[in-house]
Amino acid sequence: MERGTNIQYLKSVDSTNTYAADHFDSLNDGALVVAETQSSGHGRLGRKWHSPRGNIYASFVMKDLFGEPFHATMVSSLAVLSVLNDLVPEHGAYIKWPNDIFIGERKLSGVLCEGVIRGGSLAGIICGIGVNVNLPEEELSKIGQPATSLLTLTKCKINLKIFAEKLAVYLNWYYIIGINDRKRLFSLWRAENRLIGTRVMLLPPNGTAYEARIRDISEDGKLQIEEDNGNQKEFACGDVKILPEQRGA
Ligand code: BT5
């Protein structure tokens, strides 16, 4: 199957993920849907994704189910990181488990991969990607956690079409790497996770937050943690809060 870097540009949609899922059958494998704004951009667990004009809101179509669902997140995060490393290498963007790209202590980008079901089974994955590109300071303050944008960091507006084109190329690049060599995809992604070896606050979706040390990450993307009493276990789902003195180890 040939994969192209075809991009479909939209003005405003509810959510590029919803649009790509609704049009999944007619979109090519490896296509990217990009919108100027979203009226119902969403994150995990029904959270809102702040989506005014000036940013990247994109959804990548994966029809080849080459591994664990989390491998789709790895592809997407590595692609965003590669664009950032080309554009603003001096700002040291990094992957924050499970689905964020951070610069310093602030969130710049989030990824949300959602399955598409056809005939009762998984037919593909839509990888939604939001990146704060030309978002001004006053918009950042509306977000419920510390966030940043490339405009804030560089004082320079970036052409969104060029950003989208680069993103599409890198998405297809890491997608092909994943299809051909999942272990390599994992090791590239693991190398960009700065939290390994540090103590963090873990926030399970419906439980109490607790501190633990991240020992490593398994190939299917689960955190391997050690609690203060020495218990070792896996943390598969939830959020991680960086403890201020711990980052950058
Ligand atoms: C995510 O969820 O980080 C995944 C976000 C994926 C958004 C893209 S945009 C294109 C595609 N279409 C969609 O509808 N979604 C995808 P999560 O880890 O649950 O983080 C959500 C949290 O991030 C919110 O509760 C806020 O605290 C914060 N947030 C919201 N908007 C933000 C923004 N523009 N920049 C930084 N942080 C934001």
PDB file of C-alpha atoms in Angstrom, residues 7-218:
ATOM      1  CA  ILE A   7      -3.140  16.938   3.757  1.00  0.00           C
ATOM      2  CA  GLN A   8      -6.753  18.065   3.903  1.00  0.00           C
ATOM      3  CA  TYR A   9      -7.198  21.634   5.174  1.00  0.00           C
ATOM      4  CA  LEU A  10     -10.458  22.644   6.865  1.00  0.00           C
ATOM      5  CA  LYS A  11     -11.600  25.998   8.263  1.00  0.00           C
ATOM      6  CA  SER A  12     -13.516  25.147  11.417  1.00  0.00           C
ATOM      7  CA  VAL A  13     -14.642  21.738  12.676  1.00  0.00           C
ATOM      8  CA  ASP A  14     -15.983  20.370  15.929  1.00  0.00           C
ATOM      9  CA  SER A  15     -12.860  18.213  16.316  1.00  0.00           C
ATOM     10  CA  THR A  16     -10.395  16.995  13.684  1.00  0.00           C
ATOM     11  CA  ASN A  17     -10.457  13.585  15.414  1.00  0.00           C
ATOM     12  CA  THR A  18     -14.237  13.364  15.037  1.00  0.00           C
ATOM     13  CA  TYR A  19     -14.001  14.549  11.417  1.00  0.00           C
ATOM     14  CA  ALA A  20     -11.279  12.004  10.571  1.00  0.00           C
ATOM     15  CA  ALA A  21     -13.231   9.188  12.260  1.00  0.00           C
ATOM     16  CA  ASP A  22     -16.416  10.154  10.354  1.00  0.00           C
ATOM     17  CA  HIS A  23     -14.491  10.244   7.041  1.00  0.00           C
ATOM     18  CA  PHE A  24     -12.180   7.336   7.872  1.00  0.00           C
ATOM     19  CA  ASP A  25     -13.316   5.159   4.949  1.00  0.00           C
ATOM     20  CA  SER A  26     -12.591   7.826   2.318  1.00  0.00           C
ATOM     21  CA  LEU A  27      -9.332   9.136   3.846  1.00  0.00           C
ATOM     22  CA  ASN A  28      -6.082   7.543   2.730  1.00  0.00           C
ATOM     23  CA  ASP A  29      -3.785   5.705   5.077  1.00  0.00           C
ATOM     24  CA  GLY A  30      -1.249   8.342   6.182  1.00  0.00           C
ATOM     25  CA  ALA A  31      -3.534  11.315   5.447  1.00  0.00           C
ATOM     26  CA  LEU A  32      -3.537  14.341   7.724  1.00  0.00           C
ATOM     27  CA  VAL A  33      -6.630  16.452   8.412  1.00  0.00           C
ATOM     28  CA  VAL A  34      -5.783  19.982   9.592  1.00  0.00           C
ATOM     29  CA  ALA A  35      -8.249  22.604  10.857  1.00  0.00           C
ATOM     30  CA  GLU A  36      -7.869  26.300  11.671  1.00  0.00           C
ATOM     31  CA  THR A  37     -10.104  26.087  14.746  1.00  0.00           C
ATOM     32  CA  GLN A  38     -12.130  23.502  16.660  1.00  0.00           C
ATOM     33  CA  SER A  39     -15.398  24.130  18.470  1.00  0.00           C
ATOM     34  CA  SER A  40     -15.177  20.910  20.566  1.00  0.00           C
ATOM     35  CA  GLY A  41     -11.503  20.014  20.625  1.00  0.00           C
ATOM     36  CA  HIS A  42     -11.010  17.333  23.254  1.00  0.00           C
ATOM     37  CA  GLY A  43      -8.320  15.589  25.232  1.00  0.00           C
ATOM     38  CA  ARG A  44      -8.458  12.413  27.307  1.00  0.00           C
ATOM     39  CA  LEU A  45     -11.346  11.674  29.683  1.00  0.00           C
ATOM     40  CA  GLY A  46     -13.572  14.285  28.040  1.00  0.00           C
ATOM     41  CA  ARG A  47     -11.240  17.176  28.861  1.00  0.00           C
ATOM     42  CA  LYS A  48     -11.386  20.271  26.664  1.00  0.00           C
ATOM     43  CA  TRP A  49      -8.617  21.226  24.232  1.00  0.00           C
ATOM     44  CA  HIS A  50      -8.418  25.005  23.915  1.00  0.00           C
ATOM     45  CA  SER A  51      -8.569  25.548  20.129  1.00  0.00           C
ATOM     46  CA  PRO A  52      -8.573  29.182  18.962  1.00  0.00           C
ATOM     47  CA  ARG A  53      -7.144  30.245  15.584  1.00  0.00           C
ATOM     48  CA  GLY A  54      -3.349  30.308  15.238  1.00  0.00           C
ATOM     49  CA  ASN A  55      -2.463  26.761  16.262  1.00  0.00           C
ATOM     50  CA  ILE A  56      -2.111  23.317  14.756  1.00  0.00           C
ATOM     51  CA  TYR A  57      -5.119  21.021  15.167  1.00  0.00           C
ATOM     52  CA  ALA A  58      -4.465  17.904  13.161  1.00  0.00           C
ATOM     53  CA  SER A  59      -5.500  14.257  12.906  1.00  0.00           C
ATOM     54  CA  PHE A  60      -3.379  11.567  11.312  1.00  0.00           C
ATOM     55  CA  VAL A  61      -4.996   8.459   9.826  1.00  0.00           C
ATOM     56  CA  MET A  62      -3.365   5.107  10.534  1.00  0.00           C
ATOM     57  CA  LYS A  63      -4.946   2.100   8.872  1.00  0.00           C
ATOM     58  CA  ASP A  64      -2.056  -0.278   9.465  1.00  0.00           C
ATOM     59  CA  LEU A  65      -2.393  -1.690  12.995  1.00  0.00           C
ATOM     60  CA  PHE A  66       1.259  -2.422  13.461  1.00  0.00           C
ATOM     61  CA  GLY A  67       1.461  -2.851  17.217  1.00  0.00           C
ATOM     62  CA  GLU A  68      -0.048  -1.900  20.549  1.00  0.00           C
ATOM     63  CA  PRO A  69      -2.409   1.110  20.443  1.00  0.00           C
ATOM     64  CA  PHE A  70       0.218   3.088  22.377  1.00  0.00           C
ATOM     65  CA  HIS A  71       2.610   2.799  19.430  1.00  0.00           C
ATOM     66  CA  ALA A  72       0.369   5.300  17.624  1.00  0.00           C
ATOM     67  CA  THR A  73       1.030   7.801  20.424  1.00  0.00           C
ATOM     68  CA  MET A  74       4.760   7.126  20.065  1.00  0.00           C
ATOM     69  CA  VAL A  75       4.600   7.901  16.324  1.00  0.00           C
ATOM     70  CA  SER A  76       2.702  11.140  16.941  1.00  0.00           C
ATOM     71  CA  SER A  77       4.858  12.403  19.821  1.00  0.00           C
ATOM     72  CA  LEU A  78       8.105  11.676  17.957  1.00  0.00           C
ATOM     73  CA  ALA A  79       6.789  13.480  14.869  1.00  0.00           C
ATOM     74  CA  VAL A  80       5.868  16.620  16.853  1.00  0.00           C
ATOM     75  CA  LEU A  81       9.208  16.500  18.644  1.00  0.00           C
ATOM     76  CA  SER A  82      11.125  16.239  15.352  1.00  0.00           C
ATOM     77  CA  VAL A  83       9.374  19.317  13.952  1.00  0.00           C
ATOM     78  CA  LEU A  84      10.215  21.193  17.153  1.00  0.00           C
ATOM     79  CA  ASN A  85      13.821  20.008  17.129  1.00  0.00           C
ATOM     80  CA  ASP A  86      14.149  21.340  13.565  1.00  0.00           C
ATOM     81  CA  LEU A  87      12.477  24.666  14.350  1.00  0.00           C
ATOM     82  CA  VAL A  88      13.461  25.508  17.918  1.00  0.00           C
ATOM     83  CA  PRO A  89      16.220  23.111  18.997  1.00  0.00           C
ATOM     84  CA  GLU A  90      17.462  25.545  21.634  1.00  0.00           C
ATOM     85  CA  HIS A  91      14.216  25.215  23.619  1.00  0.00           C
ATOM     86  CA  GLY A  92      14.750  21.543  24.487  1.00  0.00           C
ATOM     87  CA  ALA A  93      11.236  20.142  23.936  1.00  0.00           C
ATOM     88  CA  TYR A  94      10.689  16.705  25.469  1.00  0.00           C
ATOM     89  CA  ILE A  95       8.036  14.004  25.747  1.00  0.00           C
ATOM     90  CA  LYS A  96       6.153  13.865  29.022  1.00  0.00           C
ATOM     91  CA  TRP A  97       4.410  10.542  29.516  1.00  0.00           C
ATOM     92  CA  PRO A  98       1.928   9.612  28.315  1.00  0.00           C
ATOM     93  CA  ASN A  99       0.880  12.051  25.605  1.00  0.00           C
ATOM     94  CA  ASP A 100       2.343  15.520  26.136  1.00  0.00           C
ATOM     95  CA  ILE A 101       5.179  17.550  24.696  1.00  0.00           C
ATOM     96  CA  PHE A 102       6.611  19.975  27.213  1.00  0.00           C
ATOM     97  CA  ILE A 103       9.069  22.828  27.085  1.00  0.00           C
ATOM     98  CA  GLY A 104      10.423  23.524  30.549  1.00  0.00           C
ATOM     99  CA  GLU A 105       7.518  23.037  32.966  1.00  0.00           C
ATOM    100  CA  ARG A 106       4.864  24.008  30.403  1.00  0.00           C
ATOM    101  CA  LYS A 107       2.682  22.037  28.020  1.00  0.00           C
ATOM    102  CA  LEU A 108       3.126  22.923  24.355  1.00  0.00           C
ATOM    103  CA  SER A 109       1.372  20.004  22.699  1.00  0.00           C
ATOM    104  CA  GLY A 110      -0.925  17.081  23.412  1.00  0.00           C
ATOM    105  CA  VAL A 111      -1.696  13.916  21.483  1.00  0.00           C
ATOM    106  CA  LEU A 112      -4.907  11.912  21.594  1.00  0.00           C
ATOM    107  CA  CYS A 113      -5.083   8.612  19.672  1.00  0.00           C
ATOM    108  CA  GLU A 114      -8.524   7.077  19.249  1.00  0.00           C
ATOM    109  CA  GLY A 115      -9.517   3.773  17.676  1.00  0.00           C
ATOM    110  CA  VAL A 116     -11.914   3.456  14.743  1.00  0.00           C
ATOM    111  CA  ILE A 117     -14.190   0.410  14.887  1.00  0.00           C
ATOM    112  CA  ARG A 118     -15.583  -1.224  11.743  1.00  0.00           C
ATOM    113  CA  GLY A 119     -17.630  -4.428  11.835  1.00  0.00           C
ATOM    114  CA  GLY A 120     -16.921  -4.872  15.546  1.00  0.00           C
ATOM    115  CA  SER A 121     -13.149  -4.736  15.311  1.00  0.00           C
ATOM    116  CA  LEU A 122     -10.401  -2.132  15.285  1.00  0.00           C
ATOM    117  CA  ALA A 123      -9.936  -0.830  11.724  1.00  0.00           C
ATOM    118  CA  GLY A 124      -7.513   1.998  12.394  1.00  0.00           C
ATOM    119  CA  ILE A 125      -6.338   4.721  14.712  1.00  0.00           C
ATOM    120  CA  ILE A 126      -6.842   8.460  14.467  1.00  0.00           C
ATOM    121  CA  CYS A 127      -3.980  10.393  16.070  1.00  0.00           C
ATOM    122  CA  GLY A 128      -5.088  13.849  17.115  1.00  0.00           C
ATOM    123  CA  ILE A 129      -2.364  16.415  17.612  1.00  0.00           C
ATOM    124  CA  GLY A 130      -2.663  19.896  19.050  1.00  0.00           C
ATOM    125  CA  VAL A 131       0.353  22.221  19.083  1.00  0.00           C
ATOM    126  CA  ASN A 132       0.372  25.780  20.428  1.00  0.00           C
ATOM    127  CA  VAL A 133       2.120  27.637  17.633  1.00  0.00           C
ATOM    128  CA  ASN A 134       1.003  31.280  17.291  1.00  0.00           C
ATOM    129  CA  LEU A 135      -1.060  31.388  20.479  1.00  0.00           C
ATOM    130  CA  PRO A 136      -0.674  34.735  22.294  1.00  0.00           C
ATOM    131  CA  GLU A 137      -0.079  35.030  26.044  1.00  0.00           C
ATOM    132  CA  GLU A 138      -3.682  36.070  26.827  1.00  0.00           C
ATOM    133  CA  GLU A 139      -5.004  32.813  25.310  1.00  0.00           C
ATOM    134  CA  LEU A 140      -2.510  30.699  27.250  1.00  0.00           C
ATOM    135  CA  SER A 141      -3.866  32.043  30.518  1.00  0.00           C
ATOM    136  CA  LYS A 142      -7.285  30.479  29.693  1.00  0.00           C
ATOM    137  CA  ILE A 143      -5.774  26.977  29.865  1.00  0.00           C
ATOM    138  CA  GLY A 144      -6.164  25.141  33.158  1.00  0.00           C
ATOM    139  CA  GLN A 145      -2.478  24.239  33.553  1.00  0.00           C
ATOM    140  CA  PRO A 146       0.850  25.949  32.761  1.00  0.00           C
ATOM    141  CA  ALA A 147       1.091  26.066  28.959  1.00  0.00           C
ATOM    142  CA  THR A 148       3.255  27.742  26.373  1.00  0.00           C
ATOM    143  CA  SER A 149       3.350  28.436  22.638  1.00  0.00           C
ATOM    144  CA  LEU A 150       6.091  28.849  20.072  1.00  0.00           C
ATOM    145  CA  LEU A 151       5.098  32.512  19.681  1.00  0.00           C
ATOM    146  CA  THR A 152       5.640  33.105  23.404  1.00  0.00           C
ATOM    147  CA  LEU A 153       9.014  31.388  23.305  1.00  0.00           C
ATOM    148  CA  THR A 154      10.393  32.790  20.069  1.00  0.00           C
ATOM    149  CA  LYS A 155       8.426  36.072  19.582  1.00  0.00           C
ATOM    150  CA  CYS A 156       8.105  34.950  15.977  1.00  0.00           C
ATOM    151  CA  LYS A 157       4.990  33.869  14.044  1.00  0.00           C
ATOM    152  CA  ILE A 158       5.324  30.564  12.235  1.00  0.00           C
ATOM    153  CA  ASN A 159       3.605  29.701   8.957  1.00  0.00           C
ATOM    154  CA  LEU A 160       1.071  27.015   9.876  1.00  0.00           C
ATOM    155  CA  LYS A 161       1.028  25.409   6.426  1.00  0.00           C
ATOM    156  CA  ILE A 162       4.771  24.858   6.547  1.00  0.00           C
ATOM    157  CA  PHE A 163       4.418  23.446  10.074  1.00  0.00           C
ATOM    158  CA  ALA A 164       1.627  21.098   8.918  1.00  0.00           C
ATOM    159  CA  GLU A 165       3.630  19.923   5.916  1.00  0.00           C
ATOM    160  CA  LYS A 166       6.653  19.100   8.060  1.00  0.00           C
ATOM    161  CA  LEU A 167       4.442  17.373  10.601  1.00  0.00           C
ATOM    162  CA  ALA A 168       2.848  15.238   7.867  1.00  0.00           C
ATOM    163  CA  VAL A 169       6.263  14.170   6.594  1.00  0.00           C
ATOM    164  CA  TYR A 170       7.524  13.204  10.074  1.00  0.00           C
ATOM    165  CA  LEU A 171       4.268  11.422  10.953  1.00  0.00           C
ATOM    166  CA  ASN A 172       4.585   9.248   7.872  1.00  0.00           C
ATOM    167  CA  TRP A 173       8.296   8.772   8.615  1.00  0.00           C
ATOM    168  CA  TYR A 174       7.761   7.415  12.158  1.00  0.00           C
ATOM    169  CA  TYR A 175       4.692   5.467  10.992  1.00  0.00           C
ATOM    170  CA  ILE A 176       6.896   3.609   8.485  1.00  0.00           C
ATOM    171  CA  ILE A 177       9.563   3.058  11.168  1.00  0.00           C
ATOM    172  CA  GLY A 178       6.848   1.632  13.442  1.00  0.00           C
ATOM    173  CA  ILE A 179       5.515  -0.694  10.768  1.00  0.00           C
ATOM    174  CA  ASN A 180       8.991  -1.966   9.921  1.00  0.00           C
ATOM    175  CA  ASP A 181      10.635  -2.038  13.329  1.00  0.00           C
ATOM    176  CA  ARG A 182       8.536  -1.526  16.455  1.00  0.00           C
ATOM    177  CA  LYS A 183      11.513  -2.005  18.745  1.00  0.00           C
ATOM    178  CA  ARG A 184      13.320   0.862  17.046  1.00  0.00           C
ATOM    179  CA  LEU A 185      10.246   3.096  17.303  1.00  0.00           C
ATOM    180  CA  PHE A 186      10.052   2.296  21.021  1.00  0.00           C
ATOM    181  CA  SER A 187      13.730   2.989  21.657  1.00  0.00           C
ATOM    182  CA  LEU A 188      13.544   6.332  19.807  1.00  0.00           C
ATOM    183  CA  TRP A 189      10.486   7.288  21.873  1.00  0.00           C
ATOM    184  CA  ARG A 190      11.930   5.994  25.178  1.00  0.00           C
ATOM    185  CA  ALA A 191      15.075   8.075  24.661  1.00  0.00           C
ATOM    186  CA  GLU A 192      12.979  11.269  24.642  1.00  0.00           C
ATOM    187  CA  ASN A 193      11.234  10.514  27.960  1.00  0.00           C
ATOM    188  CA  ARG A 194      13.117  12.538  30.530  1.00  0.00           C
ATOM    189  CA  LEU A 195      11.243  11.250  33.567  1.00  0.00           C
ATOM    190  CA  ILE A 196      12.906   7.823  33.755  1.00  0.00           C
ATOM    191  CA  GLY A 197      14.763   7.555  37.064  1.00  0.00           C
ATOM    192  CA  THR A 198      12.965  10.487  38.712  1.00  0.00           C
ATOM    193  CA  ARG A 199      10.326  10.781  41.433  1.00  0.00           C
ATOM    194  CA  VAL A 200       6.961  12.057  40.241  1.00  0.00           C
ATOM    195  CA  MET A 201       3.396  12.481  41.453  1.00  0.00           C
ATOM    196  CA  LEU A 202       1.107   9.894  39.851  1.00  0.00           C
ATOM    197  CA  LEU A 203      -2.550  10.736  39.397  1.00  0.00           C
ATOM    198  CA  PRO A 204      -4.731   7.718  38.548  1.00  0.00           C
ATOM    199  CA  PRO A 205      -8.003   8.673  36.760  1.00  0.00           C
ATOM    200  CA  ASN A 206     -10.247   7.786  39.737  1.00  0.00           C
ATOM    201  CA  GLY A 207      -7.846   7.401  42.610  1.00  0.00           C
ATOM    202  CA  THR A 208      -5.664   9.248  45.067  1.00  0.00           C
ATOM    203  CA  ALA A 209      -2.430  10.849  43.907  1.00  0.00           C
ATOM    204  CA  TYR A 210       0.809   9.347  45.211  1.00  0.00           C
ATOM    205  CA  GLU A 211       4.541   9.794  44.707  1.00  0.00           C
ATOM    206  CA  ALA A 212       6.789   7.115  43.234  1.00  0.00           C
ATOM    207  CA  ARG A 213       9.978   6.706  41.266  1.00  0.00           C
ATOM    208  CA  ILE A 214       9.785   5.868  37.573  1.00  0.00           C
ATOM    209  CA  ARG A 215      12.128   2.931  36.973  1.00  0.00           C
ATOM    210  CA  ASP A 216      11.490   2.534  33.271  1.00  0.00           C
ATOM    211  CA  ILE A 217       8.797   2.314  30.594  1.00  0.00           C
ATOM    212  CA  SER A 218       7.674  -0.984  29.055  1.00  0.00           C
TER     213      SER A 218
END
